[in-house]
Short mmCIF file of C-alpha atoms in Angstrom, two decimals:
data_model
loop_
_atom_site.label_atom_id
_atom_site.label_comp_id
_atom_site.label_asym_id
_atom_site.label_seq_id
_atom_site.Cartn_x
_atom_site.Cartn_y
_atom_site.Cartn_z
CA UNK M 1250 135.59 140.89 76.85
CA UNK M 1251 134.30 139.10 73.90
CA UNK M 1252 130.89 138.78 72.56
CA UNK M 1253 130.92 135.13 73.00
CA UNK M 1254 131.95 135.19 77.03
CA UNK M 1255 129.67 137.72 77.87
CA UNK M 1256 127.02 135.56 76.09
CA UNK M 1257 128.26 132.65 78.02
CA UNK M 1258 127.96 135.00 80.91
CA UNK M 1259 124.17 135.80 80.69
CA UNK M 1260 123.15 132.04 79.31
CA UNK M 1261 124.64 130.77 83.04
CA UNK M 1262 122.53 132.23 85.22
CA UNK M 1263 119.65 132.00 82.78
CA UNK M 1264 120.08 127.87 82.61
CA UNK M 1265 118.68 128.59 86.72
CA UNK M 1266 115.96 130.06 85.19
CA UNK M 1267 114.17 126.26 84.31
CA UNK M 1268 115.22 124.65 86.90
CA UNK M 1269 113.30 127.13 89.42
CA UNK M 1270 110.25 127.22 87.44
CA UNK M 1271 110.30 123.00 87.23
CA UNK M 1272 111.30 123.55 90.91
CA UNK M 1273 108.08 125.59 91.69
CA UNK M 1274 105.47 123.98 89.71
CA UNK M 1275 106.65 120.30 91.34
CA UNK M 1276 106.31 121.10 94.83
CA UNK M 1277 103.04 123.07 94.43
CA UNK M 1278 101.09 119.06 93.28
CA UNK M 1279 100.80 117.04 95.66
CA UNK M 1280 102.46 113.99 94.62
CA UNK M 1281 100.35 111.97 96.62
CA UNK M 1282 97.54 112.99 94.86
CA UNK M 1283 96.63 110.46 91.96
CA UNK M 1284 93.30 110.91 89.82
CA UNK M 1285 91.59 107.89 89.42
CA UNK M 1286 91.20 107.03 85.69
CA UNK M 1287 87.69 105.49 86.55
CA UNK M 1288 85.93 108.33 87.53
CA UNK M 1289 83.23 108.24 84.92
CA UNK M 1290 83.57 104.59 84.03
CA UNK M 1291 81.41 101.71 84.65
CA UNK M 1292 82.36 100.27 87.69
CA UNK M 1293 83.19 96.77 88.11
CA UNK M 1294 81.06 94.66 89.28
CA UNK M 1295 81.78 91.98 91.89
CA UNK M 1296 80.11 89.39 94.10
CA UNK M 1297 81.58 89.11 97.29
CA UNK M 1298 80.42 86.95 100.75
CA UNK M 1299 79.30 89.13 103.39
CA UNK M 1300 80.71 88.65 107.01
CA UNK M 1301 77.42 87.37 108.05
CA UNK M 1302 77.49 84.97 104.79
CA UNK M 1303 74.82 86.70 102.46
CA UNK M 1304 76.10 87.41 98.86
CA UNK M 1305 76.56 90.47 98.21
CA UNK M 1306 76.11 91.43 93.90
CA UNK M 1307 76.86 94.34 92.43
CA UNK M 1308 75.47 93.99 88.63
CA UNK M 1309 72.26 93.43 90.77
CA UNK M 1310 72.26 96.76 92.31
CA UNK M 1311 71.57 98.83 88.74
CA UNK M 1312 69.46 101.30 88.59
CA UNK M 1313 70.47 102.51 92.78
CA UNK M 1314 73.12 104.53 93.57
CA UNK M 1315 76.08 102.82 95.25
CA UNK M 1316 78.65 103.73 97.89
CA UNK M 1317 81.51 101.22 98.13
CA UNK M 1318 84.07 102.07 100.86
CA UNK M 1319 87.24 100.14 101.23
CA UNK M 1320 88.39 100.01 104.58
CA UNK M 1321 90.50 97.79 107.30
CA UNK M 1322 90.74 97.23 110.80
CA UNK M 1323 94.65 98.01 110.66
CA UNK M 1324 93.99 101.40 109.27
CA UNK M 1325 94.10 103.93 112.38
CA UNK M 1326 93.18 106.65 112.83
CA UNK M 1327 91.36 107.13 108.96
CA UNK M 1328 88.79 104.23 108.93
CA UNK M 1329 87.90 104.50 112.76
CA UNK M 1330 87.49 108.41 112.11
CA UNK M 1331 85.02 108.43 108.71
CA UNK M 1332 82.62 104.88 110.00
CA UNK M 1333 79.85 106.37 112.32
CA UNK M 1334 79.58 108.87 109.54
CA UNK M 1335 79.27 106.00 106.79
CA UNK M 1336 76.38 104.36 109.41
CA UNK M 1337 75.18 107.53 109.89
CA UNK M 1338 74.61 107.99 106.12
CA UNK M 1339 73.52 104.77 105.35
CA UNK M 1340 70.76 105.33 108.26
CA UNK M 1341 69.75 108.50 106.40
CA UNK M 1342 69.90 107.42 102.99
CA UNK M 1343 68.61 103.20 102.54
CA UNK M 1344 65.18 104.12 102.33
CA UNK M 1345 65.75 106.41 99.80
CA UNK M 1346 67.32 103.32 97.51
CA UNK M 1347 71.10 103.87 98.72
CA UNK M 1348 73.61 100.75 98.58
CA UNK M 1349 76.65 100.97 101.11
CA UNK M 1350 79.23 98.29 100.90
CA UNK M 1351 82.13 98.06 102.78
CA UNK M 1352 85.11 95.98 101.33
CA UNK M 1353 87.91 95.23 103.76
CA UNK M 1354 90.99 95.40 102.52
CA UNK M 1355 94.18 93.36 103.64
CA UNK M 1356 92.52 92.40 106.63
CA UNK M 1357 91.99 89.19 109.20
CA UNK M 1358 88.70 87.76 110.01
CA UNK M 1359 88.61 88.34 113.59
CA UNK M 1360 89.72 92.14 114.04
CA UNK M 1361 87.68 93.15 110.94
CA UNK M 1362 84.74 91.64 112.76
CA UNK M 1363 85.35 93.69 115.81
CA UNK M 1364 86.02 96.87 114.17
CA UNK M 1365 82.19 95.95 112.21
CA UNK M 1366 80.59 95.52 116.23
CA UNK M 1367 82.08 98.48 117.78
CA UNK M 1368 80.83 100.86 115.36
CA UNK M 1369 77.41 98.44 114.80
CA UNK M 1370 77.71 98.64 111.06
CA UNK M 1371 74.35 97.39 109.96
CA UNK M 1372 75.83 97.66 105.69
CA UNK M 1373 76.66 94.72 104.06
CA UNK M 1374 80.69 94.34 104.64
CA UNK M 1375 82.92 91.71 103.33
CA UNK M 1376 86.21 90.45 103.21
CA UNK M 1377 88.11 90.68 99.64
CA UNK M 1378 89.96 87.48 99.36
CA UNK M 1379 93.18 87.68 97.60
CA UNK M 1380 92.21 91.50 96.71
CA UNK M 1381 90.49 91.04 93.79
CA UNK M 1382 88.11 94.03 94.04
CA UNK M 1383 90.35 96.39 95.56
CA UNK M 1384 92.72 95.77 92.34
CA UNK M 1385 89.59 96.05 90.26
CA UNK M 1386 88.97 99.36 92.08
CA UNK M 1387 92.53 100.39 91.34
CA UNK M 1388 93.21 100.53 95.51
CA UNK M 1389 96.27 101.33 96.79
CA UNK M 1390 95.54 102.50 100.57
CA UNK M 1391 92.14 102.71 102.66
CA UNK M 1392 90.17 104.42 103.27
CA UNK M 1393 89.08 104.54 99.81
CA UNK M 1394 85.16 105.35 98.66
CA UNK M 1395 83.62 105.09 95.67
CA UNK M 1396 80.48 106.69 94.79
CA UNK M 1397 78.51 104.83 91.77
CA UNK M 1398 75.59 106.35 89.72
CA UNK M 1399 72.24 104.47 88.76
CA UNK M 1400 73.72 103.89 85.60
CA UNK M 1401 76.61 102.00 87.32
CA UNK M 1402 79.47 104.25 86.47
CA UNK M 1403 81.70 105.26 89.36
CA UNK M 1404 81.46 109.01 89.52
CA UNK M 1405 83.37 109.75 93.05
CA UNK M 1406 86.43 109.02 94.57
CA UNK M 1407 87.30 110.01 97.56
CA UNK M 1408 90.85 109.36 98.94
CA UNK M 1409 90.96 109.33 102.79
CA UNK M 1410 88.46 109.70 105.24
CA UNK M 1411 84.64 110.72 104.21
CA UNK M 1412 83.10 113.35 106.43
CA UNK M 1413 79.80 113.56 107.01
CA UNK M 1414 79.52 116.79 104.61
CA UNK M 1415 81.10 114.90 101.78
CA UNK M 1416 78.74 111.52 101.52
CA UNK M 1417 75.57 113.96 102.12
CA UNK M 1418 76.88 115.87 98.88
CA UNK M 1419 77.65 112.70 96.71
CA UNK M 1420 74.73 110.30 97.66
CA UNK M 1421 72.13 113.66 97.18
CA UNK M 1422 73.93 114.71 94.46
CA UNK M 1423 73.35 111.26 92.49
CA UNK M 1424 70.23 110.14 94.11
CA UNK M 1425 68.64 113.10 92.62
CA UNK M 1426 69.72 112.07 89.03
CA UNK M 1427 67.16 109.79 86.83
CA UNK M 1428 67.97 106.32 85.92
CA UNK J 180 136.48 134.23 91.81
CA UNK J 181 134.88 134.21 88.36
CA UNK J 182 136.02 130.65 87.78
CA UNK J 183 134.75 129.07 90.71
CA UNK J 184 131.29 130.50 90.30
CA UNK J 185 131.74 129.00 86.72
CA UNK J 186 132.44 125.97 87.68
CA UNK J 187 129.67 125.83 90.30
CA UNK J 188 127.52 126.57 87.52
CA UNK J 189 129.07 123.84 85.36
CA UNK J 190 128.71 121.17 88.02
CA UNK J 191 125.31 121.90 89.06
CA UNK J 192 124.09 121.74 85.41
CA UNK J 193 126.01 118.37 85.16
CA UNK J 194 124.35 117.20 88.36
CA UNK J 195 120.72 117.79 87.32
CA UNK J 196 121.37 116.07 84.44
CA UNK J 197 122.52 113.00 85.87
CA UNK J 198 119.96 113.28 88.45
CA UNK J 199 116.91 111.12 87.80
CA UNK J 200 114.10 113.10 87.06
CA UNK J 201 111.39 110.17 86.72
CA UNK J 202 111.20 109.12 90.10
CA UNK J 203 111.83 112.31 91.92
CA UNK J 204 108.15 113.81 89.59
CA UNK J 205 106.51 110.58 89.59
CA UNK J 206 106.67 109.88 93.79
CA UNK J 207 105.00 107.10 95.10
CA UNK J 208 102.10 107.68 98.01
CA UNK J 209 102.61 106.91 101.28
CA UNK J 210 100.14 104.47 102.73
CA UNK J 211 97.47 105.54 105.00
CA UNK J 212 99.16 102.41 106.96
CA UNK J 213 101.37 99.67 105.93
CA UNK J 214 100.10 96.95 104.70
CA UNK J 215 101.57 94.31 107.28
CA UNK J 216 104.54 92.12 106.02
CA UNK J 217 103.43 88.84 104.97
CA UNK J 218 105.25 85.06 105.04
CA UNK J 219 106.04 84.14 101.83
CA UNK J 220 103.85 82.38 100.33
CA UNK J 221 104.79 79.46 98.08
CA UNK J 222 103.98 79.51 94.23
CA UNK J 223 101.00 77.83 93.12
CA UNK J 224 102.74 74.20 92.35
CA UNK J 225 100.58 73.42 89.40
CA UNK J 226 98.50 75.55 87.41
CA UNK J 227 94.99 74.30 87.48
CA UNK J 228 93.56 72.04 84.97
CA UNK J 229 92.82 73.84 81.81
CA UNK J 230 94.87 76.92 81.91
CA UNK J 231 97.67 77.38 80.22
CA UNK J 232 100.99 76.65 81.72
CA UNK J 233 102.67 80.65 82.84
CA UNK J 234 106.28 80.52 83.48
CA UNK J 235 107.45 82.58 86.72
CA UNK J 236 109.81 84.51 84.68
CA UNK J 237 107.14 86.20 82.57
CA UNK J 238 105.15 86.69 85.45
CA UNK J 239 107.79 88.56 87.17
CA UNK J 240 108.77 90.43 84.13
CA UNK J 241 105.05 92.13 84.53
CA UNK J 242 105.58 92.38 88.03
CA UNK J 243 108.95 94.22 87.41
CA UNK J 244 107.19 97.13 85.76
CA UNK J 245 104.30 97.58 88.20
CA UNK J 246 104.82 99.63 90.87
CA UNK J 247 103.87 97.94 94.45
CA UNK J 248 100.29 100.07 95.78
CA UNK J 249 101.40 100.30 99.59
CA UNK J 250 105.37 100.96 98.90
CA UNK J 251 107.66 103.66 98.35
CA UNK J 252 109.70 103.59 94.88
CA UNK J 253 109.23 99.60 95.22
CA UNK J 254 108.16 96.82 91.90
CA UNK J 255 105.68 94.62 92.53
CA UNK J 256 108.23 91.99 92.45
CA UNK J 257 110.58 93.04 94.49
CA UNK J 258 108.16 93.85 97.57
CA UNK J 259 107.24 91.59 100.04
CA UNK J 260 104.13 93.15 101.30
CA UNK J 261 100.69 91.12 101.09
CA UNK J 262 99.69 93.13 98.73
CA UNK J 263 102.34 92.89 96.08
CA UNK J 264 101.72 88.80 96.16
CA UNK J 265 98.07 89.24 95.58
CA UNK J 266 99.04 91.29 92.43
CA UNK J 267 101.03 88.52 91.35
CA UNK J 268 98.43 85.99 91.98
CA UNK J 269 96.21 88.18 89.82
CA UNK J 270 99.26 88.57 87.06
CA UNK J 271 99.80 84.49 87.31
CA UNK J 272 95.83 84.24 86.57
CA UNK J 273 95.54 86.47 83.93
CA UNK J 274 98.07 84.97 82.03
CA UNK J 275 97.26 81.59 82.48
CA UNK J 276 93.72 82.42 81.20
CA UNK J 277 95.33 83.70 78.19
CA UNK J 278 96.17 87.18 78.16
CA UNK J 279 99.59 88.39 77.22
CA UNK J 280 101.81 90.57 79.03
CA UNK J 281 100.75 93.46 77.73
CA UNK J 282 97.26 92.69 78.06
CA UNK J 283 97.86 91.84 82.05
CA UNK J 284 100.25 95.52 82.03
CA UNK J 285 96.92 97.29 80.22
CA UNK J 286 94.62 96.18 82.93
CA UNK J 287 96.06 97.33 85.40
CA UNK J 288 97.39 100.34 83.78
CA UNK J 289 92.59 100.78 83.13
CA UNK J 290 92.40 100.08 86.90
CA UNK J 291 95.33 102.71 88.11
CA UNK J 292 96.39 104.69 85.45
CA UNK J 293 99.91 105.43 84.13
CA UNK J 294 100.86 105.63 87.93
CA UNK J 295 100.99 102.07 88.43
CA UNK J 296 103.83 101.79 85.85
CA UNK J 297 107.76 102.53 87.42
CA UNK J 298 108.77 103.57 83.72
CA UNK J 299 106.18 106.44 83.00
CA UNK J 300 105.42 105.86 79.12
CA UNK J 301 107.54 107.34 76.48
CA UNK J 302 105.02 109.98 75.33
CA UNK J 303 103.53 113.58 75.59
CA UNK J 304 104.63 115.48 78.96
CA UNK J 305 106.25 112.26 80.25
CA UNK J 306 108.46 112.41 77.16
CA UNK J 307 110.34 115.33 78.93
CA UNK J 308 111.54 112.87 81.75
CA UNK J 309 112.53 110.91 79.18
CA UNK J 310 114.67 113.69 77.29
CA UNK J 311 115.83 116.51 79.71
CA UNK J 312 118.70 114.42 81.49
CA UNK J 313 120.29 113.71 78.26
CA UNK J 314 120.03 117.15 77.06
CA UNK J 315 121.44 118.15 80.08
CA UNK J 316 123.95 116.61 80.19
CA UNK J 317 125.21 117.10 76.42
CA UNK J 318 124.92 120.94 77.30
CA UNK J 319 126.92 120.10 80.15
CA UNK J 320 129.44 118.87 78.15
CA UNK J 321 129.52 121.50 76.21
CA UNK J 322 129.49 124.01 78.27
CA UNK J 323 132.77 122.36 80.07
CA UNK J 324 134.22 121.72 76.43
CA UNK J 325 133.95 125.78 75.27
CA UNK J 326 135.37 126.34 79.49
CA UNK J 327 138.10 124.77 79.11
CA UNK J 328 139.32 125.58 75.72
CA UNK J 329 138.94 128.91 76.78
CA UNK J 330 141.09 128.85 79.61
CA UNK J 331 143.76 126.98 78.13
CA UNK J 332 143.85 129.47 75.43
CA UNK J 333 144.06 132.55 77.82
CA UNK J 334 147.75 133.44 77.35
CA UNK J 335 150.62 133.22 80.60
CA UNK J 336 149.69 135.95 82.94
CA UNK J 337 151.95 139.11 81.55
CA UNK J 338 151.77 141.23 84.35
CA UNK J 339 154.82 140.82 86.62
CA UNK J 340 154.83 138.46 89.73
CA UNK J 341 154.50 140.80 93.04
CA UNK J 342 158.30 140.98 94.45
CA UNK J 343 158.06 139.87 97.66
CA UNK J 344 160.41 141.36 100.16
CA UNK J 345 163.25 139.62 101.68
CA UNK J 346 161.90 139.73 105.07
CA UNK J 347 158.44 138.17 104.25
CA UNK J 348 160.20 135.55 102.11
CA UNK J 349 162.04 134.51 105.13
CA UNK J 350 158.89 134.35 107.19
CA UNK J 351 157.24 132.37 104.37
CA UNK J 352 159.96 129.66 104.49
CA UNK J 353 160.13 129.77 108.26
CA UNK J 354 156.68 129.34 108.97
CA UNK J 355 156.83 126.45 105.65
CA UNK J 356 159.46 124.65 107.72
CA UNK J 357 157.30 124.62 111.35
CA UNK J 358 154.66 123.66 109.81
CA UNK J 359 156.40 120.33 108.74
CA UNK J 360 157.13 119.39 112.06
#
């Protein structure tokens, strides 16, 4: 056998070698899994019209720590699952200077407004015509939340559901930062 | 034996590299929940007083190269979803206030990263998408070009043809000649 086959011989098998290891490292990420390139920028601001009609501002909000969840009637079981815990936080937290907003998200008027009554959301929610801040928020599913600083840059995301745990971390976390 | 396993070898490296990589690292998410399917809506007739006159094909030439938020492996201008028209609302607007393509591509690019784009960018890690396909498949071709030479140098078998005995050639032809019927 020549030196050149049994070259040929050992490079085959070795070509596997690659593959496997591009093989392994793809299916441990989870593709679904995006990082947000605005963690850590200033987040945009928007005014939107509440459900109940009142404006709701965020460039006048500096200085308080913001939640902003995206969410949408349509979106079972995720949104129905993390909303008494977003009520639950916003009890706990508004007189401590929190902001929740909740943006819905490719909705219509009527079920949004019965999702808001059966879980007595007492936040400011609106609708997002046309999906203006949900492309500003770089959106691409609900439930999405966004956790802002006093400073006003979005420091958070949180992809799926928010537990309980999760917006008691974040909203301490940054409340106990300085303007 | 040897040859087949070769060849397997040969094929799968061929395979890979014809395989697109892009898509298969780059995979879209899956909604939390589909985004329900719209009517079409109609284009905006007239673009409002003021702004500057956008023709639909540029607009769908920066829809072409965003990928659609609540679809799998789909452009925002080939998806029908309610979704994938607001983005193209928000395209149409951007360039009628003035921004050019690639300004309308970079915002959204700020807002989602380089996710948002079907064709990931032509640099660092991504370049390997970019590369390894056509590497693999000149290797490939190689590969099958030093294969073959080889064999078709490899001189006529030397070593004698087994005899076979009368009786089994018989059989050979008999069973030849039923199985024809």
């Amino acid at each position: 056998m020549s030196r050149a086959s049994s070259l040929l011989r050992w490079m085959i098998p070795l070509a596997v070698v690659p593959v496997l290891a591009l093989l392994a490292y793809g299916f441990r990420t989870d593709p679904r899994e995006i990082p947000s390139p605005l963690v850590g920028k200033p987040a945009s601001l928007f005014t939107l019209t509440a459900f109940d009609g009142t404006p709701v501002a965020l460039a006048s909000l500096r200085g308080r720590v913001v939640v902003v969840n995206f969410w949408a009637s349509w979106c079972y079981p995720a949104c129905y699952e993390e909303a008494p815990s977003l009520e639950r936080a916003w009890k706990a937290y508004k007189d401590r200077g929190l902001v929740m907003v909740g943006v819905n998200y490719q909705d219509k008027d009527e079920p949004a407004r019965r999702f808001l009554s059966q879980f007595g959301h007492s936040f400011p929610n609106a609708p997002d015509q046309g999906s203006r801040v949900s492309v500003d928020y770089g959106v691409y599913g609900v439930p999405e939340t966004y956790f802002i600083d006093r400073k006003g840059r979005v420091r958070f995301k949180q992809v799926g559901p928010v537990s309980d745990q999760l917006l008691k971390e974040q909203i301490e976390r940054l409340l106990a930062e300085a303007a | 034996m040897r040859r087949v396993a070769l060849f397997l070898v040969v094929a799968l490296v061929l395979g890979l590299g014809a395989f697109p990589l892009g898509p298969a690292i780059a995979q879209s998410p899956a909604p939390s929940a589909q985004a329900p399917g719209a009517p079409l809506k109609p284009a905006p007739v007239a673009p409002p007083a003021g702004a500057q006159a956008v023709s639909e094909d540029t607009v769908h030439d920066v829809a072409a190269q965003l990928r659609c938020v609540v679809c799998q492996s789909l452009s925002v201008a080939d998806s029908p979803s309610e979704i994938a028209h607001q983005m193209k609302d928000i395209i149409r607007e951007r360039l009628a206030a003035g921004e050019t393509p690639e300004q309308v591509r970079a915002y959204f690019v700020e807002k989602y990263g380089t996710w948002i784009l079907l064709a990931p960018p032509r640099q660092g890690f991504n370049l390997l998408v970019w590369v390894v396909p056509f590497v693999a498949i000149g290797l490939g071709l190689v590969l099958v070009f030093v294969v073959l030479r080889r064999w078709s140098r490899r001189p006529a078998s030397t070593a004698p043809a087994p005899t076979l005995d009368p009786a089994m050639r018989a059989r050979i032809r008999r069973e030849i000649s039923e199985g024809e019927r």
